[in-house]
PDB file of C-alpha atoms in Angstrom:
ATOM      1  CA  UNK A1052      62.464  30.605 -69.914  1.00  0.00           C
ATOM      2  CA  UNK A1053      61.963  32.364 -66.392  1.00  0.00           C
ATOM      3  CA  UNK A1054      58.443  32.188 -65.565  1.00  0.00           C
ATOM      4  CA  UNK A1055      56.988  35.795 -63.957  1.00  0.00           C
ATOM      5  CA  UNK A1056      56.197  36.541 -60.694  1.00  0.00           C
ATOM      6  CA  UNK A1057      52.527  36.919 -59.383  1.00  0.00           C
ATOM      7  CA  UNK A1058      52.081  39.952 -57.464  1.00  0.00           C
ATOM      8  CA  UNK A1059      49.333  40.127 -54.730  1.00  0.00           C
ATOM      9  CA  UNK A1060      48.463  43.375 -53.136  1.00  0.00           C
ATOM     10  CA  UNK A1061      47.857  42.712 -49.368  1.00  0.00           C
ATOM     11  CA  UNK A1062      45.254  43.730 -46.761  1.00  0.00           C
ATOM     12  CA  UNK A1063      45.858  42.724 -43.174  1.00  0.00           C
ATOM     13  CA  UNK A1064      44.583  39.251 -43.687  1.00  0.00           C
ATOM     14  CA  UNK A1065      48.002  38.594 -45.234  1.00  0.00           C
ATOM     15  CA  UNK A1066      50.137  39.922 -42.269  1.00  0.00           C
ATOM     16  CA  UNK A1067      50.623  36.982 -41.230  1.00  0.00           C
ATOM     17  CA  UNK A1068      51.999  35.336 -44.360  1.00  0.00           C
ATOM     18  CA  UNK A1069      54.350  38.847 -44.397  1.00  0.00           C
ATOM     19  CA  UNK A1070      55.326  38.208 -41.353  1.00  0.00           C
ATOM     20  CA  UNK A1071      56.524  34.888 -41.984  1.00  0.00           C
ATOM     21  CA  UNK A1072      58.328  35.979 -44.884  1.00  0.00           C
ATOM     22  CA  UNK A1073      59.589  38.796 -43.222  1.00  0.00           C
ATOM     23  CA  UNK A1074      61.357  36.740 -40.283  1.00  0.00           C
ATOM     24  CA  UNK A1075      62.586  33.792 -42.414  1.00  0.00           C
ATOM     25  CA  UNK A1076      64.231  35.375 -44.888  1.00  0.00           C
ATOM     26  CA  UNK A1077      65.572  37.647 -42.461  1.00  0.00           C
ATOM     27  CA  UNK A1078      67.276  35.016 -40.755  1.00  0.00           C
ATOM     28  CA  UNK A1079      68.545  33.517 -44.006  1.00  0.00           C
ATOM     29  CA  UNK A1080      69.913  36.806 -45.281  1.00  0.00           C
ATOM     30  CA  UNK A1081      70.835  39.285 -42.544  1.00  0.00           C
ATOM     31  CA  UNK A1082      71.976  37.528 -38.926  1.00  0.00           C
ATOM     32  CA  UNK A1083      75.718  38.303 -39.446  1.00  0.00           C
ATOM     33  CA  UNK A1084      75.003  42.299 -39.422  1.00  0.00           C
ATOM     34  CA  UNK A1085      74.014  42.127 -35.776  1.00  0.00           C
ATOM     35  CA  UNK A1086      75.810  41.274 -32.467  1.00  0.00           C
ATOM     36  CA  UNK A1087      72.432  40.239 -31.220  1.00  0.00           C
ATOM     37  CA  UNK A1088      71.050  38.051 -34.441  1.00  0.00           C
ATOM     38  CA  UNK A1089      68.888  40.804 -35.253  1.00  0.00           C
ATOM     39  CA  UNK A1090      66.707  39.946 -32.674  1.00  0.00           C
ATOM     40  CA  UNK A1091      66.381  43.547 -31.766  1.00  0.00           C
ATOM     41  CA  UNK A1092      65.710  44.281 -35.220  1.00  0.00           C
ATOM     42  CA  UNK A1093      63.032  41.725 -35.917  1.00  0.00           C
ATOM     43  CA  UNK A1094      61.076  42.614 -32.144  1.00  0.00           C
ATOM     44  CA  UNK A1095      61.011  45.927 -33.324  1.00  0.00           C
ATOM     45  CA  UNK A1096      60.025  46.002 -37.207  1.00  0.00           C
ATOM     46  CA  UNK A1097      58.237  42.689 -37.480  1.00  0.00           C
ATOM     47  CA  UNK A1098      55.723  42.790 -35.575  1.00  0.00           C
ATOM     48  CA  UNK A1099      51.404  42.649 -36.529  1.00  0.00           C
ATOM     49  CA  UNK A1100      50.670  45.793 -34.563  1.00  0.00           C
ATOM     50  CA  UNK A1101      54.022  47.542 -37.002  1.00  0.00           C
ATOM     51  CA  UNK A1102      52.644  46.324 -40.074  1.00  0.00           C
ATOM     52  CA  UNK A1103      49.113  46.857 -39.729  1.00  0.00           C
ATOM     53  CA  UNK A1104      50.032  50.757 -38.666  1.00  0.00           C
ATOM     54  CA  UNK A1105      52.297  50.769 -41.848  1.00  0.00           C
ATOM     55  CA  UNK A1106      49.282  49.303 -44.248  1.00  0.00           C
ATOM     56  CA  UNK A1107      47.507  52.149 -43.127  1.00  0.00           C
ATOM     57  CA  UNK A1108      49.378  55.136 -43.951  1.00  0.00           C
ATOM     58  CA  UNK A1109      48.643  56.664 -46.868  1.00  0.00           C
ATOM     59  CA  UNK A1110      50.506  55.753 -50.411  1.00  0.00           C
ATOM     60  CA  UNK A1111      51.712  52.537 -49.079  1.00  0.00           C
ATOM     61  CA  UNK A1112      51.366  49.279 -50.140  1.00  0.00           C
ATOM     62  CA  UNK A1113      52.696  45.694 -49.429  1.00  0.00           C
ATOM     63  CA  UNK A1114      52.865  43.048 -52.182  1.00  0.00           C
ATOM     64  CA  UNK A1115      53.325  39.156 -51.788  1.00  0.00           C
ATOM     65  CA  UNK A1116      55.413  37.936 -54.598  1.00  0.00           C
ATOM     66  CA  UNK A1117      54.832  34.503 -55.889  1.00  0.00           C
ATOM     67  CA  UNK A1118      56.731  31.963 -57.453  1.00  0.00           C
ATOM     68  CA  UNK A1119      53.893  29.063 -59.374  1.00  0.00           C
ATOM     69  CA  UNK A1120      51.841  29.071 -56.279  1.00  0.00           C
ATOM     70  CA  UNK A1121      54.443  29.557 -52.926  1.00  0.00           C
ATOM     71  CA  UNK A1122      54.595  32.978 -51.646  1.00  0.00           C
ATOM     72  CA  UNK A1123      58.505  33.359 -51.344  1.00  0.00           C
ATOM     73  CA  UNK A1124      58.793  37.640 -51.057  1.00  0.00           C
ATOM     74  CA  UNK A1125      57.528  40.285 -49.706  1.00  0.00           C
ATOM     75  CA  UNK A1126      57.273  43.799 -51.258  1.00  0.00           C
ATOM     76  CA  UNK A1127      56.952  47.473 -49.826  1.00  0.00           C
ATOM     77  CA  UNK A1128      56.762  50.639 -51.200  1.00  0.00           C
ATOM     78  CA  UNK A1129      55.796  53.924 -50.637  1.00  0.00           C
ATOM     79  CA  UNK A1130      54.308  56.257 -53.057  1.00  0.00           C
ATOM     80  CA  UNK A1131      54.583  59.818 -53.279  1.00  0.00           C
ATOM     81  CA  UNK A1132      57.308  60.055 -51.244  1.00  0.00           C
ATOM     82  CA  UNK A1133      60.404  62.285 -52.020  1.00  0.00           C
ATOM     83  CA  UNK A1134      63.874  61.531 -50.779  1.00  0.00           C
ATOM     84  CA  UNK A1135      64.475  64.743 -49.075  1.00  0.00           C
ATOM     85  CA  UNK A1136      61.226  63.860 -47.284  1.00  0.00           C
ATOM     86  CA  UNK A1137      59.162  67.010 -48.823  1.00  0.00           C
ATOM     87  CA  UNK A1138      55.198  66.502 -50.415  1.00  0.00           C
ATOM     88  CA  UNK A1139      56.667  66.261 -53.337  1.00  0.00           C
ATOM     89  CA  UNK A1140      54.572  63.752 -55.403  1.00  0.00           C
ATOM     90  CA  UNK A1141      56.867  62.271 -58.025  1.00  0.00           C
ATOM     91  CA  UNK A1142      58.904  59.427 -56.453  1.00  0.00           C
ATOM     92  CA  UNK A1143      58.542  56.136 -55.175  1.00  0.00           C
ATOM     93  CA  UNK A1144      60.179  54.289 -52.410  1.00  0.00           C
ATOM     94  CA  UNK A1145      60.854  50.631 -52.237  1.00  0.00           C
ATOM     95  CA  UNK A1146      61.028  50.250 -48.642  1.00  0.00           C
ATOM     96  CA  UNK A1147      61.838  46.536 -48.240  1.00  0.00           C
ATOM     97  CA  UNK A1148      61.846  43.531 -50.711  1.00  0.00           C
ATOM     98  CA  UNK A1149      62.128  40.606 -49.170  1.00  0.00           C
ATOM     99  CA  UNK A1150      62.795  37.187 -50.304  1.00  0.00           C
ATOM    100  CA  UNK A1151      63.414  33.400 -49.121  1.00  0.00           C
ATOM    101  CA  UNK A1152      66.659  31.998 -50.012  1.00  0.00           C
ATOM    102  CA  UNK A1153      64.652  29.772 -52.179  1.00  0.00           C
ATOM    103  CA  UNK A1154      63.694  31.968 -54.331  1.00  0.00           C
ATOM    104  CA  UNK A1155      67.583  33.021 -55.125  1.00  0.00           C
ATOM    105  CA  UNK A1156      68.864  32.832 -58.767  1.00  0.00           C
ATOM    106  CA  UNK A1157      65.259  32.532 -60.016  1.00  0.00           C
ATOM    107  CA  UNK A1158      64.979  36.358 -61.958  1.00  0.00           C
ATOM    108  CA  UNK A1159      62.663  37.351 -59.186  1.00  0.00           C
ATOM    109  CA  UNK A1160      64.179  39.991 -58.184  1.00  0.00           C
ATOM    110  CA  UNK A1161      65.050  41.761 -61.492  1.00  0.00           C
ATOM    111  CA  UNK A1162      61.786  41.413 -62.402  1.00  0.00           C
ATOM    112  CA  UNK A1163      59.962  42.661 -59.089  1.00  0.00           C
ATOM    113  CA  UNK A1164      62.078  45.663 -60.436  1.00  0.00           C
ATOM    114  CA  UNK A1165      60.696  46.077 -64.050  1.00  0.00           C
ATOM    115  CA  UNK A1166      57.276  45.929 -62.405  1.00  0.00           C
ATOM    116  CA  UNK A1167      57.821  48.267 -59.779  1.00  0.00           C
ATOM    117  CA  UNK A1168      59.595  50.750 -62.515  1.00  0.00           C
ATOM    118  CA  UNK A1169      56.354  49.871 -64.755  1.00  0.00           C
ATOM    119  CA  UNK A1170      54.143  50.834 -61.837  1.00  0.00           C
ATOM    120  CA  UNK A1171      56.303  54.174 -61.512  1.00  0.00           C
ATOM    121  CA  UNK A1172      56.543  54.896 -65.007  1.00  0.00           C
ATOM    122  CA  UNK A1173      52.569  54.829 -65.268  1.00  0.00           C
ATOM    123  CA  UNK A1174      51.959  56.694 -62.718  1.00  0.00           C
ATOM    124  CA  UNK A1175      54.367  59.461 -63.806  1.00  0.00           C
ATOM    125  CA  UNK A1176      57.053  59.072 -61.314  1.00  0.00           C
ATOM    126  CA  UNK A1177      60.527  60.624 -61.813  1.00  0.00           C
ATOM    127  CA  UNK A1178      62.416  58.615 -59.996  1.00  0.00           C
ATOM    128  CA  UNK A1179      62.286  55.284 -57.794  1.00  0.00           C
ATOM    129  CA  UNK A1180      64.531  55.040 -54.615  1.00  0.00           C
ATOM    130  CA  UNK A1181      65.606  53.269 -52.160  1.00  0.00           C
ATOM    131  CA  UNK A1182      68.341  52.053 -49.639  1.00  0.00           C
ATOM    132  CA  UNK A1183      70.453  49.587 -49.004  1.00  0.00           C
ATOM    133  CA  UNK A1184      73.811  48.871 -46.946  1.00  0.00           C
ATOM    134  CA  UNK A1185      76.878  49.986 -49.077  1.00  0.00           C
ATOM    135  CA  UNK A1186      78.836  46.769 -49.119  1.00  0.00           C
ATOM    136  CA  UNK A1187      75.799  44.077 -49.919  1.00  0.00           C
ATOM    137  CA  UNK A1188      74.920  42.351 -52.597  1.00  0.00           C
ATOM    138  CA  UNK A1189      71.994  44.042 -52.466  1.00  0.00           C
ATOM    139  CA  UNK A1190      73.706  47.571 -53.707  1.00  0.00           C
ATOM    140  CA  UNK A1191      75.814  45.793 -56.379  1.00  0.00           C
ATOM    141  CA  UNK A1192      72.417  44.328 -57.511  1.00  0.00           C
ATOM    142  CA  UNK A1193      70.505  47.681 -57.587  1.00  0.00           C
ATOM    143  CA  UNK A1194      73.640  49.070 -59.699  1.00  0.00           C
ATOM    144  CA  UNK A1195      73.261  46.941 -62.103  1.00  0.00           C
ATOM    145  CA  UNK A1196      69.996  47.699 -62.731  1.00  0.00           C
ATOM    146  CA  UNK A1197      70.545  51.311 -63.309  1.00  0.00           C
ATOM    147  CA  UNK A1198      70.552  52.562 -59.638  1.00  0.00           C
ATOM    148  CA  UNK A1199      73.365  55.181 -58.684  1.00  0.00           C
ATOM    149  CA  UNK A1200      74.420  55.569 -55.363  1.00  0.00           C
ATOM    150  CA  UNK A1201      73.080  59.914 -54.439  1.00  0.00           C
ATOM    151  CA  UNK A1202      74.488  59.305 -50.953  1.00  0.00           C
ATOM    152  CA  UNK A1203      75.924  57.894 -47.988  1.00  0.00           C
ATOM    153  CA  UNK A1204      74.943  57.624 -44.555  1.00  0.00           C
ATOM    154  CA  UNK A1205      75.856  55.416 -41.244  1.00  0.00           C
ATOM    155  CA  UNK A1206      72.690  53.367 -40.130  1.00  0.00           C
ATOM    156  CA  UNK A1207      72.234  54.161 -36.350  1.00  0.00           C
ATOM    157  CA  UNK A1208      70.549  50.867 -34.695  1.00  0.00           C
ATOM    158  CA  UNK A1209      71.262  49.685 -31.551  1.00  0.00           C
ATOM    159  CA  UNK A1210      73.324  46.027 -32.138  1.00  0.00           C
ATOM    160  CA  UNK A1211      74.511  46.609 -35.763  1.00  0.00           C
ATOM    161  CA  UNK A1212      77.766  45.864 -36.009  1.00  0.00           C
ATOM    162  CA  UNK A1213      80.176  48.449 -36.952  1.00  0.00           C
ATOM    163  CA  UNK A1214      81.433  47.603 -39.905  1.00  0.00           C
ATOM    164  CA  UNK A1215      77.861  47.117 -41.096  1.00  0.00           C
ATOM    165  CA  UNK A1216      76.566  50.675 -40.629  1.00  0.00           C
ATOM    166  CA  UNK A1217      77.122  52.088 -43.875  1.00  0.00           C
ATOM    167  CA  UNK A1218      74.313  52.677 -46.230  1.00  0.00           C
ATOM    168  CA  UNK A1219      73.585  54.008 -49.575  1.00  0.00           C
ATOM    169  CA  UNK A1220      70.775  55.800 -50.659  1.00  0.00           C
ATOM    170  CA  UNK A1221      70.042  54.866 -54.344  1.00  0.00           C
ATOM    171  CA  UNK A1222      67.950  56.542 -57.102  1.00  0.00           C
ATOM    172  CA  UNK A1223      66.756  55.001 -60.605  1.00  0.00           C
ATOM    173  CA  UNK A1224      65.450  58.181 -62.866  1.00  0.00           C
ATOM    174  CA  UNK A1225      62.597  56.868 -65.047  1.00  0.00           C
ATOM    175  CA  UNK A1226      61.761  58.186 -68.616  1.00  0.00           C
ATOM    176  CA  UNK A1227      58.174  60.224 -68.563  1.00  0.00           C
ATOM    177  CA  UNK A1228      57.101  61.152 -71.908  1.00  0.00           C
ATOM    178  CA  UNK A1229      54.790  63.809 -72.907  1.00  0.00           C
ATOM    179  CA  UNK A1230      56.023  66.287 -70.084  1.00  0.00           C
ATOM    180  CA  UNK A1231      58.375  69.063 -69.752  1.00  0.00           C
ATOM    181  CA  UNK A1232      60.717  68.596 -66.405  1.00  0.00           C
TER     182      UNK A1232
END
């Protein structure tokens, strides 16, 4: 039997646990899109000073995700936020989920899905979304978990490779009952 995750909302004592997830499991995952390493990337994105202005927007929140007792992912979302980028208050955005390779093959991912769907679902949300480069695992994953691809776009970032800079954006309608749509 697959043993939950634990869930931990963060404050910005935990950036630097985040941070640490953040870097190592981008280096274990995501080196091979970039023709610099992603070192670009990482200066850029994963950084205290980027994180702690991100904690403090409104409607977002950061998770750690534990497996027993190690912290092994990192969650983001963003609440309340539409995909056509209007006030609209009835989706949810996963921003990034993050996890060490360690924590591969584990169910951690699938169900750091149910719980942000469960998370949606009470809080009336139509629709999670999200995206994710069109030829990764990651997309196949989502799919399988009810995603479907809404639409494409190229990823414009200085040093991604080419071949890389395809990316889906990728909806999961949720069931609301009680209301008329």
């Amino acid at each position: 039997m697959i043993k939950e995750p634990r869930y931990k909302i963060c404050s910005e004592s935990d950036i630097p646990q985040i941070l640490k997830i953040y870097k190592q499991s981008y280096i274990e995952h995501y080196l091979y899109l970039w023709t610099d390493n992603g070192e670009s990337y990482m200066k850029t994105n994963f950084t205290q000073e980027k994180i702690v202005s991100e904690m403090n927007k409104d409607d977002t929140q950061f998770f750690l995700i534990y497996d027993e007792e190690l912290p092994v992912g990192v969650l983001k979302i963003n609440n309340n936020k539409d995909i056509d980028k209007t006030s609209n208050t009835d989706y949810l955005e996963i921003e990034r989920i993050y996890f060490l390779k360690e924590a591969a093959g584990k169910g951690l991912g699938k169900s750091t899905i149910k719980m942000i769907e469960h998370l949606a679902t009470n809080e009336n949300k139509k629709a999670i979304w999200l995206k994710a480069m069109e030829d990764a695992d990651a997309a196949k994953f989502y799919e399988k978990l009810g995603f479907v691809v809404i639409e494409q776009f190229d990823f414009s970032y200085p040093n991604i490779k080419d071949e890389f800079k395809r990316m889906v954006l990728m909806q999961l309608l949720l069931k609301r009952t009680g209301i008329d749509d």
